XYZ file of C-alpha atoms in Angstrom:
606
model
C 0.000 0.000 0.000
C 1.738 3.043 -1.304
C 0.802 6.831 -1.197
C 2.414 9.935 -1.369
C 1.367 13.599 0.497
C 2.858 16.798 0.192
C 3.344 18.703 3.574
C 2.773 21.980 2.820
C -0.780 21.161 0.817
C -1.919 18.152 2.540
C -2.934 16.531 5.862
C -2.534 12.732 6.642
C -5.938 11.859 7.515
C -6.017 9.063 5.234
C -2.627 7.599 6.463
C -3.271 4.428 7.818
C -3.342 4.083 11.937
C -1.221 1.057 11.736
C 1.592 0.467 9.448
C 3.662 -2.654 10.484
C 7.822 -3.096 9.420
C 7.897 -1.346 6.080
C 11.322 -1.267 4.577
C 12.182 2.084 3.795
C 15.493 3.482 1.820
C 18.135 5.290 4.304
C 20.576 7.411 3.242
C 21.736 11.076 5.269
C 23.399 12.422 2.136
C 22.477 11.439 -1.060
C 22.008 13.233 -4.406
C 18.863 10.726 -5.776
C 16.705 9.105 -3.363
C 16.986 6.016 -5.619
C 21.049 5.934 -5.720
C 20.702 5.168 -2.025
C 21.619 1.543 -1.361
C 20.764 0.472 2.507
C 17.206 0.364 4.135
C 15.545 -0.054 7.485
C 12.452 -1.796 9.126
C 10.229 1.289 10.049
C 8.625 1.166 13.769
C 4.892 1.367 14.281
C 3.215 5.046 13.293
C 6.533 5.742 11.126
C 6.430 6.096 7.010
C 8.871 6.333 4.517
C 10.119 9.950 4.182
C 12.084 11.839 1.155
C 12.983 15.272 2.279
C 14.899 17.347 -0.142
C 17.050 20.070 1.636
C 19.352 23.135 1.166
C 23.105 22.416 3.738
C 24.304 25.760 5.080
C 27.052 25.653 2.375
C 24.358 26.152 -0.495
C 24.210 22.067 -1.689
C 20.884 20.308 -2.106
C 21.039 16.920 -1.213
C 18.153 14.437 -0.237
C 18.006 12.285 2.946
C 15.727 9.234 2.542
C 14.089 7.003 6.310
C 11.596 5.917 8.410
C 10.022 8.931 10.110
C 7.074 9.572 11.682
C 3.819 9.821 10.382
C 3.094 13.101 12.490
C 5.946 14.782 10.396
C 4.525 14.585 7.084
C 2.029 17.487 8.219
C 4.507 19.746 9.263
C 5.618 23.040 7.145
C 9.135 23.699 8.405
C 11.223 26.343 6.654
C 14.753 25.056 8.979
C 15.192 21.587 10.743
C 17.740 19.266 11.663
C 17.731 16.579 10.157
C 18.529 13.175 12.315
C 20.971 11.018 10.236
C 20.051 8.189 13.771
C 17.225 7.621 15.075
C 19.365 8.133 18.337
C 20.120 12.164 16.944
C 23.024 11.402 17.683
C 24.544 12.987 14.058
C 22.699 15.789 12.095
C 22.647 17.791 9.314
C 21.393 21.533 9.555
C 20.145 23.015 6.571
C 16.732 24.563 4.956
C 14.368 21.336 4.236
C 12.765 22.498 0.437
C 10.641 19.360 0.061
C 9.240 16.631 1.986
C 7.067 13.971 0.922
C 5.731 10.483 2.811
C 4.421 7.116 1.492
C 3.626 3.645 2.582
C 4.924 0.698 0.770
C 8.426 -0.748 0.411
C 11.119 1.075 -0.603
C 8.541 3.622 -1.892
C 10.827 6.607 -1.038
C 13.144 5.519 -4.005
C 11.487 8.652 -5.502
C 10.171 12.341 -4.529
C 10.779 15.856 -3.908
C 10.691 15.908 -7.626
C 13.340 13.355 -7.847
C 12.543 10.342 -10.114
C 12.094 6.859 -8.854
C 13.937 3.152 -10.351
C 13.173 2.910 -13.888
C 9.979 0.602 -14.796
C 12.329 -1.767 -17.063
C 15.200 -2.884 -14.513
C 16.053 -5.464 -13.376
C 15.311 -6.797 -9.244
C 16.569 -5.000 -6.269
C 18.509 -7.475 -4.248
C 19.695 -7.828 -0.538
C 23.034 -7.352 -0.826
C 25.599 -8.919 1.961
C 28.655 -11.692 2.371
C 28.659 -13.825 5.324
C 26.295 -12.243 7.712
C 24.052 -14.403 10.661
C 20.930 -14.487 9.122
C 19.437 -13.134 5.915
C 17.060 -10.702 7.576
C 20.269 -9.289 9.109
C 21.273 -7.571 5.437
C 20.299 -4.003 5.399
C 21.737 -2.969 1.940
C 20.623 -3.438 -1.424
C 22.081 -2.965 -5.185
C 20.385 -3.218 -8.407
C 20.941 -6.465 -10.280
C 20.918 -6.617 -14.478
C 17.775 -7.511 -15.939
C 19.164 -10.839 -16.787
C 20.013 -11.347 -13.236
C 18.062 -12.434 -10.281
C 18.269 -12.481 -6.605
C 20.520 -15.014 -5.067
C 21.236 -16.146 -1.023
C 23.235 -19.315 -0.571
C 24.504 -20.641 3.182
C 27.611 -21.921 4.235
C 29.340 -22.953 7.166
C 33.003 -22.059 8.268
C 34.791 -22.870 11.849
C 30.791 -24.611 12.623
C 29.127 -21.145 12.384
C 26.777 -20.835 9.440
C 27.019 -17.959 7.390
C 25.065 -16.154 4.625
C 25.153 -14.247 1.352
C 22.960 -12.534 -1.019
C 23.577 -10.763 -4.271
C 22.659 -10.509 -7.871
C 23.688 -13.703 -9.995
C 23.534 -13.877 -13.553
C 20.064 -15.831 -14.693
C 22.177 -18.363 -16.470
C 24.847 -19.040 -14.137
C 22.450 -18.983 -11.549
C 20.112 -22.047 -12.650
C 23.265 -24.090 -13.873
C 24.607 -23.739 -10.270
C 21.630 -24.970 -9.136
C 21.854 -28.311 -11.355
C 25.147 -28.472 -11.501
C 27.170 -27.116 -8.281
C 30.675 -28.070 -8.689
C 30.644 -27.408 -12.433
C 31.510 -23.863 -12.181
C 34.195 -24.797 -9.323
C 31.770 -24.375 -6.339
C 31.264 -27.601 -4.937
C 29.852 -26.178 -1.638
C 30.714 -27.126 1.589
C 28.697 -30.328 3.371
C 27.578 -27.856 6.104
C 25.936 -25.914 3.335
C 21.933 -25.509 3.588
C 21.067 -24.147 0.707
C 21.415 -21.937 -3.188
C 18.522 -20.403 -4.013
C 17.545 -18.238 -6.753
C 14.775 -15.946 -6.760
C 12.857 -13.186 -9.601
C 11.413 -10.046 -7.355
C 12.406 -6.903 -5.327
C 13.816 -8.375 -1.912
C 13.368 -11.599 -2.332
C 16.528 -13.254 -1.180
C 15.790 -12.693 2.589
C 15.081 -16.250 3.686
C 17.442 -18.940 2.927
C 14.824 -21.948 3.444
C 15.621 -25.330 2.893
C 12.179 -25.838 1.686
C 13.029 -23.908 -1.638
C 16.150 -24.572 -2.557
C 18.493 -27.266 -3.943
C 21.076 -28.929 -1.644
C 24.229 -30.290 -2.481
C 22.914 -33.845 -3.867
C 20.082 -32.914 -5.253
C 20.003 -34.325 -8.638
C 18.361 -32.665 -11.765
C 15.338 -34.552 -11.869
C 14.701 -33.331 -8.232
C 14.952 -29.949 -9.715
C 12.322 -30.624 -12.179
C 9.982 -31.967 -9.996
C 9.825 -28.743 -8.131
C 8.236 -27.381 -10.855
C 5.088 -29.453 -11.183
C 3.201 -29.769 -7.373
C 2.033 -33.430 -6.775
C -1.535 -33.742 -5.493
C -0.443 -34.067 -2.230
C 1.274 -30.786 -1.952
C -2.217 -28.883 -3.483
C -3.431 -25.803 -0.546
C -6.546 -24.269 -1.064
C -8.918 -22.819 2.321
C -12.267 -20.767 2.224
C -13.653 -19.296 5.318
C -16.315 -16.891 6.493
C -18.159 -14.904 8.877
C -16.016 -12.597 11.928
C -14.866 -12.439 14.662
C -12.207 -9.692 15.665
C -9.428 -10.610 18.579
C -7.983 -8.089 20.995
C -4.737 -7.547 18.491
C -7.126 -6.542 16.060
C -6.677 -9.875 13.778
C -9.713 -11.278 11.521
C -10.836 -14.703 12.536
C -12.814 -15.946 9.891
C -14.388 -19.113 11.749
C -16.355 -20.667 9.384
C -14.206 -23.461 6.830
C -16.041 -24.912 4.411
C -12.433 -26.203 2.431
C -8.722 -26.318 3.762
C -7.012 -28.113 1.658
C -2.985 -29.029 3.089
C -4.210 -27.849 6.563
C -2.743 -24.428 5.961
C -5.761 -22.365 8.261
C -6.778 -22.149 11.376
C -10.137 -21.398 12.038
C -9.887 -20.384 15.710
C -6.893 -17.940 15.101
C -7.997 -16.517 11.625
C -4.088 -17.460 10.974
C -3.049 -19.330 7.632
C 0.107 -21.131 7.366
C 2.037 -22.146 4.607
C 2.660 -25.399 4.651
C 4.145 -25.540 0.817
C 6.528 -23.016 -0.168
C 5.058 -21.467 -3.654
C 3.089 -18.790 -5.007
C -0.604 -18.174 -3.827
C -3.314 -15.804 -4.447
C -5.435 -14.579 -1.430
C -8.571 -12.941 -2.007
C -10.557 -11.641 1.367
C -13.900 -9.334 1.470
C -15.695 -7.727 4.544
C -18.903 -5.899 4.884
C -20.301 -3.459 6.946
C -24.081 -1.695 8.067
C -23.461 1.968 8.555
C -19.932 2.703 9.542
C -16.671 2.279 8.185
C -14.210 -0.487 8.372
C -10.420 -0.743 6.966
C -8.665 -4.047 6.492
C -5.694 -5.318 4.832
C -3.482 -8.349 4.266
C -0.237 -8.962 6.379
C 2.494 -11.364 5.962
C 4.513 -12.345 8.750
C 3.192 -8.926 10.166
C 3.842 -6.946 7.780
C 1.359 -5.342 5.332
C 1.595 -6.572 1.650
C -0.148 -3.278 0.478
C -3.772 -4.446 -0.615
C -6.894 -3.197 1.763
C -10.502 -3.359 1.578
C -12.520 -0.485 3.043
C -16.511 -0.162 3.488
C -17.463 3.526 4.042
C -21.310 3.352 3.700
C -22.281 6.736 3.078
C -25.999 6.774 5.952
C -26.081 4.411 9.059
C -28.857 2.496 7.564
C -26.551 1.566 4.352
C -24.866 -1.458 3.621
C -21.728 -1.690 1.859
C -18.638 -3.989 1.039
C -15.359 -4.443 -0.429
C -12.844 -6.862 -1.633
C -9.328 -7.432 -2.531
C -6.821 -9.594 -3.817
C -3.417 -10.318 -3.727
C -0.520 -12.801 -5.810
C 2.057 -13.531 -3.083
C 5.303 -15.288 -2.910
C 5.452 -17.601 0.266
C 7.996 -19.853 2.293
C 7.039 -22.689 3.965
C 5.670 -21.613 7.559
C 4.969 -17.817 6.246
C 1.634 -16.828 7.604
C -1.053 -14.961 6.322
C -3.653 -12.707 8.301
C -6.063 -10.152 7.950
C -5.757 -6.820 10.266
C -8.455 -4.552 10.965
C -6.973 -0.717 11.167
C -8.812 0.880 13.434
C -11.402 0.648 16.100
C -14.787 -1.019 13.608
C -15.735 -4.357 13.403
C -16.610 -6.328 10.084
C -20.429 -7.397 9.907
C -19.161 -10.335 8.194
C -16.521 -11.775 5.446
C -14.947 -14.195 4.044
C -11.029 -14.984 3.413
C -9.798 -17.689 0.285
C -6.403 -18.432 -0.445
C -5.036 -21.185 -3.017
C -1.546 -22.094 -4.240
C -1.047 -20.969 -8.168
C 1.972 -22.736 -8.347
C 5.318 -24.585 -6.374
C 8.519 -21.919 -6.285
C 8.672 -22.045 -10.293
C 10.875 -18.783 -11.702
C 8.637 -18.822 -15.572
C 5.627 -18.662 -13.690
C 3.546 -15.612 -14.858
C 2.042 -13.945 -11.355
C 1.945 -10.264 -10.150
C 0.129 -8.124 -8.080
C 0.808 -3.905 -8.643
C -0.719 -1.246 -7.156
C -1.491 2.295 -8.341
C 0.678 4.642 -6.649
C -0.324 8.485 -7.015
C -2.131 11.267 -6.044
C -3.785 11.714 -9.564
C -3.686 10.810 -12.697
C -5.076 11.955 -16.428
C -5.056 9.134 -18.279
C -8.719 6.497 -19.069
C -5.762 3.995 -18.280
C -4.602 3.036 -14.824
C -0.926 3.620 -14.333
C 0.088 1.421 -11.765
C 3.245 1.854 -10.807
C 4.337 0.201 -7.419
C 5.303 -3.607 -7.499
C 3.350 -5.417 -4.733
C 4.685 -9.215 -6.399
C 5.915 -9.733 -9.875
C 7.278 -13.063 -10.475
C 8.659 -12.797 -13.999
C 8.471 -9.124 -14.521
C 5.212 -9.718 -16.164
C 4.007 -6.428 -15.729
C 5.459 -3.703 -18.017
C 5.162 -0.245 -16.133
C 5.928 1.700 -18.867
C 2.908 0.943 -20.338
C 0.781 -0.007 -17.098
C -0.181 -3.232 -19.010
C 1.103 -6.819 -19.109
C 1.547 -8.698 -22.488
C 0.575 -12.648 -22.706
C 3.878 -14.117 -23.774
C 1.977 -17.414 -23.951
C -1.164 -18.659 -25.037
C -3.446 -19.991 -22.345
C -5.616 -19.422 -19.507
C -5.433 -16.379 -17.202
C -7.217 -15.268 -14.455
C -7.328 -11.302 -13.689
C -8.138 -9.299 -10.240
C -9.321 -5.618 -10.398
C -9.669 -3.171 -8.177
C -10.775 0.466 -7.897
C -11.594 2.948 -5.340
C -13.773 6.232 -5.774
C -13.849 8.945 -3.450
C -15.135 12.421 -2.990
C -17.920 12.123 -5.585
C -16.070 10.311 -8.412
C -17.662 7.731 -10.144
C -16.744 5.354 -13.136
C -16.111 2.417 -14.968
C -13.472 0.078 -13.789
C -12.917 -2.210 -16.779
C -10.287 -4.889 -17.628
C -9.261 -4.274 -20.974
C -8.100 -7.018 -23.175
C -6.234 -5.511 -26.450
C -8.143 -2.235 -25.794
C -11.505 -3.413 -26.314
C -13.332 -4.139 -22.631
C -13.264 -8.176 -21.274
C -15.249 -7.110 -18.023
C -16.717 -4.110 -16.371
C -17.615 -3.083 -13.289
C -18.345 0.328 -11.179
C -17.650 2.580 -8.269
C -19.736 5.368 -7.235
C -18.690 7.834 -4.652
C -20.848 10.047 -2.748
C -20.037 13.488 -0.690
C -16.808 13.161 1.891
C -17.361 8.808 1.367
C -15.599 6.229 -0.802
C -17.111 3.744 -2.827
C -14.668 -0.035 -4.075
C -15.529 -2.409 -6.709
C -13.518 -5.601 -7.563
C -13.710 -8.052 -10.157
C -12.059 -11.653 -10.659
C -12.300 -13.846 -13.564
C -10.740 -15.872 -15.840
C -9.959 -15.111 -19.414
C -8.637 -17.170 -22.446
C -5.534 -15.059 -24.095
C -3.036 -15.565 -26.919
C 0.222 -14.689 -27.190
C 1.005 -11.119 -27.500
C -2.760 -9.970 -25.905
C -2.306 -6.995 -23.884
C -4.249 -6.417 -20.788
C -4.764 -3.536 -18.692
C -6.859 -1.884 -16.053
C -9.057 1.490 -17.144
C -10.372 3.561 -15.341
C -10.552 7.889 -13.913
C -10.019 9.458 -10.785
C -9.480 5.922 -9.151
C -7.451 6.213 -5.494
C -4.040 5.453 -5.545
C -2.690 5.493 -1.939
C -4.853 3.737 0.139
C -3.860 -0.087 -1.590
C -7.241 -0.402 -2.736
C -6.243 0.403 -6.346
C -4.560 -2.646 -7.714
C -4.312 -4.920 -10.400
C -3.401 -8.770 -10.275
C -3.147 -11.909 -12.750
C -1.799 -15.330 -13.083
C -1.266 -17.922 -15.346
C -3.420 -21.393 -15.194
C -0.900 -23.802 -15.870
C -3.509 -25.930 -17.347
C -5.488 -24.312 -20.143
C -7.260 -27.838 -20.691
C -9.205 -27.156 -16.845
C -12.879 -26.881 -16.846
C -13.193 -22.469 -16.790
C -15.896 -20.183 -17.448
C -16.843 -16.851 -17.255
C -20.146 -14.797 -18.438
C -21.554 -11.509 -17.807
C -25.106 -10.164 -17.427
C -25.768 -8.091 -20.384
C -29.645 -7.046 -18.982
C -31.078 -5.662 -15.591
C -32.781 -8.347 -13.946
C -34.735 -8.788 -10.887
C -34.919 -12.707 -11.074
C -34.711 -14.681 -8.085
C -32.077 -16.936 -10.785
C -29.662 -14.805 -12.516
C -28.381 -15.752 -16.188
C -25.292 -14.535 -16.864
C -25.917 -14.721 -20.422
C -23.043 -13.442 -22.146
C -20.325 -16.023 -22.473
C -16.684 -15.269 -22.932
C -15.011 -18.102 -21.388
C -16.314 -21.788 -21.417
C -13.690 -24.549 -22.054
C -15.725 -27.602 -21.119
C -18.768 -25.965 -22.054
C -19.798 -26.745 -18.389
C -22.089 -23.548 -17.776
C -25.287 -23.212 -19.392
C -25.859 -19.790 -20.842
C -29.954 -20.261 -21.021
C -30.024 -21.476 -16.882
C -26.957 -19.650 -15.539
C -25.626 -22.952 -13.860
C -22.368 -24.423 -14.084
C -22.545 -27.967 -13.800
C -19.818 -29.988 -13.049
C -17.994 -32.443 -15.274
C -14.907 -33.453 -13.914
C -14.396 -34.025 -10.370
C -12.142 -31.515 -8.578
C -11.922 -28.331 -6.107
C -13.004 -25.670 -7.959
C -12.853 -21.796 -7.578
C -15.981 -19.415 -8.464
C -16.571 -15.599 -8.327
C -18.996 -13.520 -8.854
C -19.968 -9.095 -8.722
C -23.037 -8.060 -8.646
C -23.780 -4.095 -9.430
C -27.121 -2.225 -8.187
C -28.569 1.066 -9.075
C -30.825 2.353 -6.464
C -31.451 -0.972 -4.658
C -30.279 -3.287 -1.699
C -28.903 -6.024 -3.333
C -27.805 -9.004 -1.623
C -26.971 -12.213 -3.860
C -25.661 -15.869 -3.124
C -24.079 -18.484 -4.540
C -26.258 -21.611 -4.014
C -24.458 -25.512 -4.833
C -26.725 -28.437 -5.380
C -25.034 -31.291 -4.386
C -26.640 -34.101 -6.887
C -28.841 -36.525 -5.523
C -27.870 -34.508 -2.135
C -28.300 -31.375 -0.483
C -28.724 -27.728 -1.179
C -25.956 -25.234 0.203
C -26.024 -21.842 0.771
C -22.562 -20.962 0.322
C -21.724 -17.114 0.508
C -23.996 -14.026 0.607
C -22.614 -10.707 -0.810
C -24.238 -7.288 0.019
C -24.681 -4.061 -1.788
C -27.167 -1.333 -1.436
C -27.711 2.058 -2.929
C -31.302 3.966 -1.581
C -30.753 6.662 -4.662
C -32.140 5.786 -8.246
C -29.083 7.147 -9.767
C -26.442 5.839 -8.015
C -24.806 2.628 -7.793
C -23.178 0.008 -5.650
C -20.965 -3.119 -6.544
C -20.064 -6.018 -4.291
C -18.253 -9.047 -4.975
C -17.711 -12.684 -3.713
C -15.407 -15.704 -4.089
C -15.312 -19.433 -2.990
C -13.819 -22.203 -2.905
C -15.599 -26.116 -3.011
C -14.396 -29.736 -3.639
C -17.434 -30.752 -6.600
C -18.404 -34.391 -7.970
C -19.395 -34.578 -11.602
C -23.112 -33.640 -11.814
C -22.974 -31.134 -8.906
C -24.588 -27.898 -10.062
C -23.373 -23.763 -9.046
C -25.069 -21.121 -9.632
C -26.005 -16.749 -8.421
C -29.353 -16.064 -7.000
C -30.925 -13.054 -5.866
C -32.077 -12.448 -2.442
C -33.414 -9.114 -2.824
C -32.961 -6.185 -5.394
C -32.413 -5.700 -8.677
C -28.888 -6.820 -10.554
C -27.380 -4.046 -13.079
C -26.994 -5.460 -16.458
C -23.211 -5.058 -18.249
C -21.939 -4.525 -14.979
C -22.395 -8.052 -13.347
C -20.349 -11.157 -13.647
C -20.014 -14.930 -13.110
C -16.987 -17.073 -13.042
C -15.098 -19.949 -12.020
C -12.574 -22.581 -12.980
C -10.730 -25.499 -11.544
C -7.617 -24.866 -9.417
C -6.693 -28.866 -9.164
């Protein structure tokens, strides 16, 4: 979750309350924010800073840190400027500029200064034969045909670690082939592990890499998961503990035993990369939540803000993470609300595979003038999938892809907020703000693309420092799995809704004239739906008929708008284990469902 604010023009009040471990650039002296090569783990109620100043010998220079969030509102015209948090050094001078954000490394630009390039290479952790790999506080820029690399070894029985860039090539034959390049490592050695992705060499887990007799079909194997190693969980409905963690305490699947219903807590249990998606809901007040990973936020947030106390309204996000075995996964609330209710889904994409296509950005600015989104901070990107320069990623491969969006409105702004597929419009949804309140919509569905497709998220006025603006994809890495997706091209008030406009529907398993998906091969499947209103409380389900069995009400969404010309979106995902002849499909509860805004999908994960 990234935003920047200017102190002399405006005040914090959307700056999160709690902002946990965010690695921010640190430098006294430097003449770019982004030549500065050594961070720091903020402390609770600190940001990243850039302050550009004016030394009492006439230089400008800009000193990059953690500072505190209280600072950001502050017009000074002279300061000293702590080079330690102990003030034990400082620099007097005239501070010109200073600017604060949330998100890692974020402070890499400001003041007017440019940030990294968008085609680069990773940012790696950068240190030789330190304790631990969370120890390393520097960094360098790597090549874009290198990646991030951290590799043990132990000398006089102490283990020691490095990280650094490695060349791609060398990197993957050391990994086959260890002594080939004359570094047959040491038997005390742990681990060599490659990795694609800003600060990712900070764990040097067993559970990911190759040791020193591995053999090159156990290398291979790592790149296809065996049944036994699939993770998928779905739960609902909140509870909120003391520390301010969601506990959704409902599981309907948990697949590999990675959640814990009575802590809200998942845990990997299968290092890999995994796609969360979580959504709350709230009657007349305002709730903020957002994703953590081993406590720290992963910048994605969903926020209700219903605009009367007798309003519903909900939101939903998503995220593509990369995790390590034992990495755990929670939902905070910020602030003092409660959640009416939720739900929280996670599933592996795929084991630790390097060619894997998965990213999730964020949009990162104040404002912007473009129908296009231009996100621009890095949340995840496995393969440098995403191309900033053209806030759009490019299928390199034919195949099956499944695409998160999501927008926030505020202050009266109101729009589209469309997934663009070679710049004609796959899927649309909408937000609609009202007065001093924001309004979220999200969409999630799967989409059939050829090579060289281009996708992109479009949308105005969206809200780019709150993490609520972000866009996400994957690859299915099998395009022969059962997938669908259709949208509602009509307004209907039907208790069944037929999503009759089919895009997607490789098994031909959903029925365009019913609106059910019926099952055809036997496996855990993933489905999604939004559903926009205009001037109604909506609430919608998704129902499963078990065949020859019972009838489940699975998930409820909410929406509501009491205004005939304004409109509300909400969306919903789960997860369910289905035998062939098992039937899924929307209903409405109450109110009217906005055709060309509404959608239905789902496909297989294994």
């Amino acid at each position: 979750m990234i935003f920047f604010v200017w102190a002399t023009f405006v005040a914090l009040s959307n700056l999160p309350t709690r902002i946990e471990a965010l690695q921010c650039l640190r430098c006294s002296d430097t003449f770019e924010p982004r030549l500065c090569n050594r961070i720091e783990a903020c402390n609770k109620g600190e940001v990243c800073g850039v302050r550009l100043y004016r030394t009492d010998n006439g230089d400008t220079s800009f000193w990059t840190g953690c500072m505190s969030s209280l600072d950001c509102t502050k017009t000074v015209n002279r300061t000293v400027i702590n080079s330690k948090r102990d003030g034990s050094s400082h620099i007097p001078g005239v501070v010109l500029c200073t600017e604060c954000c949330v998100g890692d490394l974020c402070n890499s630009e400001g003041c007017g200064a440019v940030g990294y390039p968008t085609s680069r290479g990773p940012l790696c952790y950068d240190c030789r034969d330190i304790h631990a790999p969370h120890d390393c506080h520097k960094i360098a820029p790597c090549s874009s045909n290198e990646k991030c690399l951290v590799e043990e070894r132990t000398v006089f029985g102490q283990r020691y670690f490095t990280s650094r860039c490695e060349h791609g090539q060398t990197c993957e034959s050391l990994a086959l082939y260890p002594s080939a390049f004359g570094r047959r490592r040491a038997v005390g050695d742990k681990c060599h592990q490659c990795c694609h992705g800003d600060l990712c060499n900070n764990n040097c887990n067993l559970a990911n890499g190759v040791t020193a007799s591995s053999t090159a079909q156990t290398v291979r194997s790592t790149t296809s998961a065996p049944v036994s190693s699939n993770v998928a969980f779905f739960a609902k409905t909140t509870l909120v503990s003391s520390s301010g963690r969601i506990i959704f305490n409902q599981t309907s699947v948990n697949i590999g035993g990675g959640y814990n219903a009575g802590s809200g807590l998942f845990t990997c249990p299968h290092a890999g990369i995994y796609m969360f998606a979580f959504g709350i809901d709230s009657h007349g007040y305002s709730v903020q939540t957002y994703l953590t990973r081993n406590g720290r936020a992963v910048g994605v947030a969903a926020i209700t803000d219903p605009k009367m106390s007798s309003i519903d309204d909900s939101s939903t996000a998503f995220a593509v993470l990369r995790l390590n075995t034992n990495d755990e996964v929670v939902v905070q609330r910020d602030g003092s609300q409660d959640p009416n209710n939720g739900f929280f889904a996670g599933w592996q994409i795929s084991p630790l595979d390097i060619d894997a296509v998965a990213f999730t950005v964020a949009l990162n600015t104040s404002s912007y003038s473009s129908s296009q989104i231009p996100f621009n901070s890095v949340t995840y990107d496995n393969r440098g999938s995403y191309q900033s320069i053209n806030h759009s990623f490019t299928a390199l491969e034919s195949g099956l892809y499944v695409i998160g969006l999501t927008g926030e409105q505020t202050r009266g702004q109101y729009g589209d907020l469309g997934i663009q597929i070679n710049g004609n419009t796959g899927l649309n949804t909408f937000a609609d703000s009202e007065g001093i309140h924001s309004d979220s919509s999200a969409s999630l569905a799967v989409f059939n693309l050829n090579s060289g497709d281009n996708v992109r998220g479009a949308g105005s006025h969206f809200v780019g420092y709150r993490g609520t603006t972000t866009f996400s994809a994957y690859k299915v890495s099998n395009r022969s799995m059962p997938a669908f997706t259709a949208l509602l091209s009509s307004d209907t008030s039907s208790t069944n809704i037929v999503f009759n406009d089919v895009i997607v529907n490789t098994h031909h398993d959903y029925d365009h004239l019913t609106g059910e998906f019926t099952c055809s091969v036997p496996g855990t499947y993933l489905f999604t739906w939004n559903a926009v209103t205009n001037g109604h409380s909506l609430r919608t389900r998704l129902v499963i008929q078990i065949k020859g069995g019972s009838h489940i009400d699975a998930l409820d969404i909410v929406g509501e708008e009491n205004k005939g010309d304004e409109y509300d979106s909400s969306t919903g995902v789960f997860i369910y284990s289905l035998n062939s002849g098992d039937t899924v499909r929307i209903v409405k509860i109450t109110g009217t469902v906005e055709g060309g805004y509404s959608s239905f999908s789902g496909w297989m994960l294994f």
